[in-house]
PDB file of N, CA and C in Angstrom:
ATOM      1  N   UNK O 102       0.813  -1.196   0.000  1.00 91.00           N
ATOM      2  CA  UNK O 102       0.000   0.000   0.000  1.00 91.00           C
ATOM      3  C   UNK O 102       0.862   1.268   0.000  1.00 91.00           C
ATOM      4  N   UNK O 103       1.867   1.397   0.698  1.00 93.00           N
ATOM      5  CA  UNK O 103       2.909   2.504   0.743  1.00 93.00           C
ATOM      6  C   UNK O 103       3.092   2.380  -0.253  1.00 93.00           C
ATOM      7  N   UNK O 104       3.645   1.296  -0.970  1.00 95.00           N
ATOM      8  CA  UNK O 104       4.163   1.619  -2.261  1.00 95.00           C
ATOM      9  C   UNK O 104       3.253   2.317  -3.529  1.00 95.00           C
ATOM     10  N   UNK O 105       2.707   2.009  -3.451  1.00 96.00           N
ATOM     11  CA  UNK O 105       1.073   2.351  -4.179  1.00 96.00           C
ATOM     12  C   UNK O 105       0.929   3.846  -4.081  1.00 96.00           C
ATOM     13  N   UNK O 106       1.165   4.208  -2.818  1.00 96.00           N
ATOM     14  CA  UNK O 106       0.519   5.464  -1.780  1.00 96.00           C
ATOM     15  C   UNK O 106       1.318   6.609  -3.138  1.00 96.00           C
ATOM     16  N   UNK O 107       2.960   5.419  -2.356  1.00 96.00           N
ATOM     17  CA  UNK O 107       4.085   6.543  -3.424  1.00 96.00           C
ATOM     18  C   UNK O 107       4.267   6.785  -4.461  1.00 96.00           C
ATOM     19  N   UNK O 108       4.029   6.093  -5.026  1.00 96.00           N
ATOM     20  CA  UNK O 108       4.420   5.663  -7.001  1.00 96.00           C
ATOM     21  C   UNK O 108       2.995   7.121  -7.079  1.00 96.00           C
ATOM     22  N   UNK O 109       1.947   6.899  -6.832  1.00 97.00           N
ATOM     23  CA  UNK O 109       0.695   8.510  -7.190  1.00 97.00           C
ATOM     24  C   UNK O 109       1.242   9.537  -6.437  1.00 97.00           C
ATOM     25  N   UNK O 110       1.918   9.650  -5.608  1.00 95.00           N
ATOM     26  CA  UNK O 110       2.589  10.995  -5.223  1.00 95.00           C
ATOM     27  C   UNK O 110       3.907  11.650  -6.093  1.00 95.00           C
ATOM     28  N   UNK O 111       4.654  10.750  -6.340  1.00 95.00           N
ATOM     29  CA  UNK O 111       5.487  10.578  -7.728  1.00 95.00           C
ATOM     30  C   UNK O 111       4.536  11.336  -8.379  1.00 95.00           C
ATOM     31  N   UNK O 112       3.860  10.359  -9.252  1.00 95.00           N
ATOM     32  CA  UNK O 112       3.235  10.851 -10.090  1.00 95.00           C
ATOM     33  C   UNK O 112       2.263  12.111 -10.531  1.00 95.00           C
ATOM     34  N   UNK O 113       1.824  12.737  -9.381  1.00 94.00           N
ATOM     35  CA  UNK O 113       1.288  13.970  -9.263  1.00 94.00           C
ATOM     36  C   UNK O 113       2.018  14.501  -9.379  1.00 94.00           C
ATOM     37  N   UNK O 114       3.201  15.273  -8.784  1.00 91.00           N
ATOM     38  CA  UNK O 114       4.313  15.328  -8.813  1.00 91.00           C
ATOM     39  C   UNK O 114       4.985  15.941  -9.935  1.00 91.00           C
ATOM     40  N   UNK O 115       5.111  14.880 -10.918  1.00 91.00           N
ATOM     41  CA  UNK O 115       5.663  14.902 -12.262  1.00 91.00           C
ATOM     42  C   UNK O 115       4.831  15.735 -12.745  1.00 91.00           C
ATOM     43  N   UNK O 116       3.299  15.505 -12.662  1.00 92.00           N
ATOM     44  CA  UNK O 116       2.343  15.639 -13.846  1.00 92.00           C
ATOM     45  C   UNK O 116       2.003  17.291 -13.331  1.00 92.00           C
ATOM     46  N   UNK O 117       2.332  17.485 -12.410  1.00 89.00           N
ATOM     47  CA  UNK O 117       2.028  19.132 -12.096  1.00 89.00           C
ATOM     48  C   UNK O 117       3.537  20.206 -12.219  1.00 89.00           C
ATOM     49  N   UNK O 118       4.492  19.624 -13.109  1.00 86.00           N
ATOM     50  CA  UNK O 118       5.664  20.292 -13.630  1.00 86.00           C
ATOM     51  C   UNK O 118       6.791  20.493 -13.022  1.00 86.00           C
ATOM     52  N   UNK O 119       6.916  19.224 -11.496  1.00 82.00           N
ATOM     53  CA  UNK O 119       8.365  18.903 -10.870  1.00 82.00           C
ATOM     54  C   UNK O 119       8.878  19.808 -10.616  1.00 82.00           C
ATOM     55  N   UNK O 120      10.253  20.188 -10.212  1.00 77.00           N
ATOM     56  CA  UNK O 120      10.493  20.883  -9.805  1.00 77.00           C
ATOM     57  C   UNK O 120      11.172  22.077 -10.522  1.00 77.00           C
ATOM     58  N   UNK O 121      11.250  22.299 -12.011  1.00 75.00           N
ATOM     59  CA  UNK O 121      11.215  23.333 -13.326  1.00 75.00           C
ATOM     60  C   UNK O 121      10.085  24.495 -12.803  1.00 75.00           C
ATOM     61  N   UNK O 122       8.927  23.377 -12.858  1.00 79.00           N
ATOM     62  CA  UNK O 122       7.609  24.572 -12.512  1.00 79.00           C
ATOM     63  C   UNK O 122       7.525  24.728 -11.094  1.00 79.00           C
ATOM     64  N   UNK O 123       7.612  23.621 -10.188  1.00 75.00           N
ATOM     65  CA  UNK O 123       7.067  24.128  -8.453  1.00 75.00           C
ATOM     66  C   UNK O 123       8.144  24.899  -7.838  1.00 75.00           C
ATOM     67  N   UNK O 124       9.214  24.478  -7.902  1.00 76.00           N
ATOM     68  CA  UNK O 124      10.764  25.136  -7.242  1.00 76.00           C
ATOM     69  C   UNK O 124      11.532  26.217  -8.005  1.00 76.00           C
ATOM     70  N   UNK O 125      10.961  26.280  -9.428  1.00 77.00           N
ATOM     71  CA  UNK O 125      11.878  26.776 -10.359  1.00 77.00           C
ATOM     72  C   UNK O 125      13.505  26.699 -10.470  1.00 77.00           C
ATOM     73  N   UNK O 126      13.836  25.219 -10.218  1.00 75.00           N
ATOM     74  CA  UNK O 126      14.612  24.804 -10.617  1.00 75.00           C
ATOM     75  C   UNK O 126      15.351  23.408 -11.192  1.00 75.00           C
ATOM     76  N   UNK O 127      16.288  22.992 -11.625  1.00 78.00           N
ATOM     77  CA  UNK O 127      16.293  21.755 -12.920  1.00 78.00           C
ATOM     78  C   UNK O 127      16.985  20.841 -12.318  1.00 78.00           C
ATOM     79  N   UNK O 128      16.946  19.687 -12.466  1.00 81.00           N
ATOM     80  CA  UNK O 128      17.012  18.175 -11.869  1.00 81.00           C
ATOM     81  C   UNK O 128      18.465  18.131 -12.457  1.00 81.00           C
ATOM     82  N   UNK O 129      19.385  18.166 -11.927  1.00 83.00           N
ATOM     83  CA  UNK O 129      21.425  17.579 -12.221  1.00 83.00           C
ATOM     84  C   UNK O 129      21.608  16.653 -12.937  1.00 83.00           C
ATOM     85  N   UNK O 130      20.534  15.481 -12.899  1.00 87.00           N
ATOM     86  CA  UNK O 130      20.574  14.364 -13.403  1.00 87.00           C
ATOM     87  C   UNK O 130      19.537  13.483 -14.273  1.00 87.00           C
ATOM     88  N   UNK O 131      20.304  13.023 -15.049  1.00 89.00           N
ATOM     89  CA  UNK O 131      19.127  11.718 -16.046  1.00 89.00           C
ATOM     90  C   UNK O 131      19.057  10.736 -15.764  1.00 89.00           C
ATOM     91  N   UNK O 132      18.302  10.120 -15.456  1.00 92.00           N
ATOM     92  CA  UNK O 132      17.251  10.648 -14.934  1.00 92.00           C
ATOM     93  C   UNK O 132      16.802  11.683 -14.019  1.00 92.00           C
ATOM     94  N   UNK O 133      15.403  12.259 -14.491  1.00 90.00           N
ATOM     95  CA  UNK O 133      15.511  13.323 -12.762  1.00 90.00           C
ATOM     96  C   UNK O 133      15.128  12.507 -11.449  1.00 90.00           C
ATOM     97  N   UNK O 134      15.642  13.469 -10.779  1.00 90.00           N
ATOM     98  CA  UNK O 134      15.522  12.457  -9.224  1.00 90.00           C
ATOM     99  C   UNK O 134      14.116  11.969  -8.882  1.00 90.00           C
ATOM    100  N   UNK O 135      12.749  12.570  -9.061  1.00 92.00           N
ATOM    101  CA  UNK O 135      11.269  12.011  -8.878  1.00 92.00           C
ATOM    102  C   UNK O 135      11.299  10.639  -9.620  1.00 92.00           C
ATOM    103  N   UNK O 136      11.986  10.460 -11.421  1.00 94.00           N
ATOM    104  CA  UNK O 136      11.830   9.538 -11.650  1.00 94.00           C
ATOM    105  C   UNK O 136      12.900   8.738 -11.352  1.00 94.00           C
ATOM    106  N   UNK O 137      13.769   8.806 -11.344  1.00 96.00           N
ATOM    107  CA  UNK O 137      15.033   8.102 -10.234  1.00 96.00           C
ATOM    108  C   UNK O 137      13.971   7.369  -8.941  1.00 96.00           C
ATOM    109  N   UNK O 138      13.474   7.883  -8.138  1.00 96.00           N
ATOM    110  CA  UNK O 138      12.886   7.445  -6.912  1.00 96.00           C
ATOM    111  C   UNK O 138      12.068   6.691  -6.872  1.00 96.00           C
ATOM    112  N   UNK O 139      11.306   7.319  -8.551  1.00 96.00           N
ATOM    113  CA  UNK O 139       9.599   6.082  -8.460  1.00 96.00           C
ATOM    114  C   UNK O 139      10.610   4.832  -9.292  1.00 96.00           C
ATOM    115  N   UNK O 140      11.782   4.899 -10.350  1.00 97.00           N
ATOM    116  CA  UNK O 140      12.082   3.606 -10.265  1.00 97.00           C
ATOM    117  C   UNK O 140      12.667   2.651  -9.282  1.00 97.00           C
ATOM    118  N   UNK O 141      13.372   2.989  -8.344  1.00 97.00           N
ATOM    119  CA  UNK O 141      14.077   2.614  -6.537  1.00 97.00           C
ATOM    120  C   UNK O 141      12.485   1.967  -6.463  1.00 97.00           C
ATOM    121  N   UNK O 142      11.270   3.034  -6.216  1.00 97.00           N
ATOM    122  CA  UNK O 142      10.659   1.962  -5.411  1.00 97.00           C
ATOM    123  C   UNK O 142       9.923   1.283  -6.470  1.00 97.00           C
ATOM    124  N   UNK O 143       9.804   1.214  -7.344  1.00 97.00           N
ATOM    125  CA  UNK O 143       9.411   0.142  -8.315  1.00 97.00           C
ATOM    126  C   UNK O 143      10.111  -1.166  -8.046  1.00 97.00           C
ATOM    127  N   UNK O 144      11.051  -1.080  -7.991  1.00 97.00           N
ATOM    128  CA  UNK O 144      12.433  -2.432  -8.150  1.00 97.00           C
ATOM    129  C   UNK O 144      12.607  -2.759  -6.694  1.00 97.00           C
ATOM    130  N   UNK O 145      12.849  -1.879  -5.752  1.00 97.00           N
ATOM    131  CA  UNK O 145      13.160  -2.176  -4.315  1.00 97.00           C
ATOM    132  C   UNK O 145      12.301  -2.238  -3.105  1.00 97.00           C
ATOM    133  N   UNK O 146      11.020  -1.345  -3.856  1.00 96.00           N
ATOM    134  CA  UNK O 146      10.147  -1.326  -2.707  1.00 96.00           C
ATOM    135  C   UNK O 146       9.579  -0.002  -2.211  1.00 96.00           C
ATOM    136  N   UNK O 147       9.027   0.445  -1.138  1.00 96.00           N
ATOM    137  CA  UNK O 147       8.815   1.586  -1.350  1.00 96.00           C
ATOM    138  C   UNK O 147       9.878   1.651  -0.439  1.00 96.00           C
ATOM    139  N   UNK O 148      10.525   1.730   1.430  1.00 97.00           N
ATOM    140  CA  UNK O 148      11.486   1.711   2.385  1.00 97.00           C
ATOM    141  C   UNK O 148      12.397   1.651   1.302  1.00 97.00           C
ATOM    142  N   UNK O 149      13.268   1.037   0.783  1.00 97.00           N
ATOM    143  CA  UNK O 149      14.486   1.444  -0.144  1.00 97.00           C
ATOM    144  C   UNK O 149      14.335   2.101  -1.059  1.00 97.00           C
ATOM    145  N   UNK O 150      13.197   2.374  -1.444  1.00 97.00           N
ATOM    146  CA  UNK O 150      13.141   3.039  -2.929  1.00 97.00           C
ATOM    147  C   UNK O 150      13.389   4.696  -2.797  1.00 97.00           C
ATOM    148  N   UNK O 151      12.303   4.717  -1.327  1.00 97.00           N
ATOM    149  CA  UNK O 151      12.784   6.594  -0.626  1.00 97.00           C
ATOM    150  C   UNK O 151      13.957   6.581  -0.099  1.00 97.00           C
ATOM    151  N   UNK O 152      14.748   6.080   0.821  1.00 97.00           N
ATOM    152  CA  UNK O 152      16.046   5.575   0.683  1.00 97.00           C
ATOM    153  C   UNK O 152      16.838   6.097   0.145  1.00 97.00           C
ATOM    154  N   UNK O 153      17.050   5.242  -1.483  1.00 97.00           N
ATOM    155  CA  UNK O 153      18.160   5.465  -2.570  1.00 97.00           C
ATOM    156  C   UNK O 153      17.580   6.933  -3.170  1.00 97.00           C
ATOM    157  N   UNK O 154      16.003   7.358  -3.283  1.00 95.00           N
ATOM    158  CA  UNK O 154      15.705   8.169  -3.782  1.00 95.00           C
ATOM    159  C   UNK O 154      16.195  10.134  -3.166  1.00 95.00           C
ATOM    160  N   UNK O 155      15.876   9.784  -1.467  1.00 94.00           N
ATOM    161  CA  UNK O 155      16.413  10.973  -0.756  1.00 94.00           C
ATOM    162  C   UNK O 155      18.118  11.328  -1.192  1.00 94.00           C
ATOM    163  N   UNK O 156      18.818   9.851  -0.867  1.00 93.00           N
ATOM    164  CA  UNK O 156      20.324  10.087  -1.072  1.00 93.00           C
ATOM    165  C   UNK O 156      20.709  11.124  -2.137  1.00 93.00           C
ATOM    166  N   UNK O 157      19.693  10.539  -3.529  1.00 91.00           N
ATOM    167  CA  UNK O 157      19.785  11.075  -4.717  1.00 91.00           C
ATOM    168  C   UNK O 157      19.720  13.099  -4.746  1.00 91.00           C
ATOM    169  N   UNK O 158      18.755  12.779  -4.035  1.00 88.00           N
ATOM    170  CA  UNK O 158      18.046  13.951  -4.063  1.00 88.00           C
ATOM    171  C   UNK O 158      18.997  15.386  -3.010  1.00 88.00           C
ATOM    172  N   UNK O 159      19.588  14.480  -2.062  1.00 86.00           N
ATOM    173  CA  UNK O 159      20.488  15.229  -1.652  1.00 86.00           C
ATOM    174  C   UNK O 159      21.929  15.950  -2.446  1.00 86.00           C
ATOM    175  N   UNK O 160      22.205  15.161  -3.039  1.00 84.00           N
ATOM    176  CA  UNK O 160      23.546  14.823  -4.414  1.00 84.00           C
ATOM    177  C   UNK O 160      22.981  16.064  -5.035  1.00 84.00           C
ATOM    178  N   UNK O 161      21.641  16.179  -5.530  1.00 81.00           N
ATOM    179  CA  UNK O 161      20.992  17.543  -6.503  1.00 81.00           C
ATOM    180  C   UNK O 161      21.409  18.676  -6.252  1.00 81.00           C
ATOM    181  N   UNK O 162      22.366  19.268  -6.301  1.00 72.00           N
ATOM    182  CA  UNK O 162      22.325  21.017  -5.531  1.00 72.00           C
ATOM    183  C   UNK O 162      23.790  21.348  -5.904  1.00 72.00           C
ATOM    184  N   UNK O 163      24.043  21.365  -7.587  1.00 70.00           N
ATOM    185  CA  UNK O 163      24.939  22.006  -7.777  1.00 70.00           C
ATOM    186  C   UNK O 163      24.495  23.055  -8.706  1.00 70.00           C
ATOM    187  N   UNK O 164      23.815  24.355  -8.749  1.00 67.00           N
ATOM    188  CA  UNK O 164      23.411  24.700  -9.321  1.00 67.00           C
ATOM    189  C   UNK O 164      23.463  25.482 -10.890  1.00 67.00           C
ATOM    190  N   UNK O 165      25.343  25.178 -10.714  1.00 69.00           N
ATOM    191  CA  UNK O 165      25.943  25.924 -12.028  1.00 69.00           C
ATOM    192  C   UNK O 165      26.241  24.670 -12.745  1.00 69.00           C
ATOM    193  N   UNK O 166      25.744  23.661 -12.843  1.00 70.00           N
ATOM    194  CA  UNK O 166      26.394  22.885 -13.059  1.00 70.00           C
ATOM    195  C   UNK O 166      26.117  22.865 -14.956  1.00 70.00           C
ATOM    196  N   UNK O 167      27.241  22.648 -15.528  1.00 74.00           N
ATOM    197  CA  UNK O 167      26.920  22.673 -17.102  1.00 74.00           C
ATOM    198  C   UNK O 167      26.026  21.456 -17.444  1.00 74.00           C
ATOM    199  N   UNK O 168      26.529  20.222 -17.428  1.00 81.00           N
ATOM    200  CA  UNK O 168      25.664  18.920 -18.466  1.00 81.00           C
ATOM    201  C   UNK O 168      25.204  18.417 -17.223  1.00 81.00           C
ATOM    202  N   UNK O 169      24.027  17.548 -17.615  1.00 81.00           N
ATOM    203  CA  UNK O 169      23.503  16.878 -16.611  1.00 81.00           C
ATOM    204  C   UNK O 169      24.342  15.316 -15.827  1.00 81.00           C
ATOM    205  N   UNK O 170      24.091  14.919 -15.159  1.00 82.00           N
ATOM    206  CA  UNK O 170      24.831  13.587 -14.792  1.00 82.00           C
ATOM    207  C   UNK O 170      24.317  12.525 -15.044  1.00 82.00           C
ATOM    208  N   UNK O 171      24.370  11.582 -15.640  1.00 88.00           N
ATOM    209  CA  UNK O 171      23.573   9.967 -15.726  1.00 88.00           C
ATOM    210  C   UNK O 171      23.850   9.581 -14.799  1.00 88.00           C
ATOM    211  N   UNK O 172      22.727   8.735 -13.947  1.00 84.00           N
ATOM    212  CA  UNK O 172      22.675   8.093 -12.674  1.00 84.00           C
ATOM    213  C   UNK O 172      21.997   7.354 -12.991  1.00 84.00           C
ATOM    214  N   UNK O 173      21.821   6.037 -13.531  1.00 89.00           N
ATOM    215  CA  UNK O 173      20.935   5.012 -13.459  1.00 89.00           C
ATOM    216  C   UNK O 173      20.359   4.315 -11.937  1.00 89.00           C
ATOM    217  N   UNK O 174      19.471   3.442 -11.855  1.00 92.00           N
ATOM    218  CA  UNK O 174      19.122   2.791 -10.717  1.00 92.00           C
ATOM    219  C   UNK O 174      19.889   1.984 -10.517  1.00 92.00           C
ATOM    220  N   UNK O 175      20.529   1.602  -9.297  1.00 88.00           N
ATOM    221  CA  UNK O 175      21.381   0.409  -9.482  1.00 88.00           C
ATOM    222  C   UNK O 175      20.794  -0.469  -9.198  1.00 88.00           C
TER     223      UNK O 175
END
């Protein structure tokens, strides 16, 4: 059910313009970190999926940064 709960909070999320439109500012990485997180808990669960997803999300905050970074799920 958590997982469930999360994957539609994700998904609202995305679908209301992430953090470009809510924060006005751009995801470091490719994937961006929302979808980075909903795949973690797709594959791991929801407990690891926020997890690997926060870590990620912490890593985000270089703001000059020129090209984006590839980070796949591991």
């Amino acid at each position: 059910m958590f997982k469930r709960v999360s994957l539609k909070l994700i998904h609202h999320y995305q679908r209301s313009g992430g953090s470009k439109k809510l924060l006005n500012i751009e995801c470091n990485f490719e994937p961006s970190c929302s979808e980075y997180t909903k795949q973690c808990i797709m594959k791991y669960g929801a407990v690891k999926g926020w997890r690997l997803g926060l870590a990620r999300i912490k890593r985000c905050n270089q703001p000059d940064l020129v090209e984006k970074q590839i980070d796949e799920v591991p």
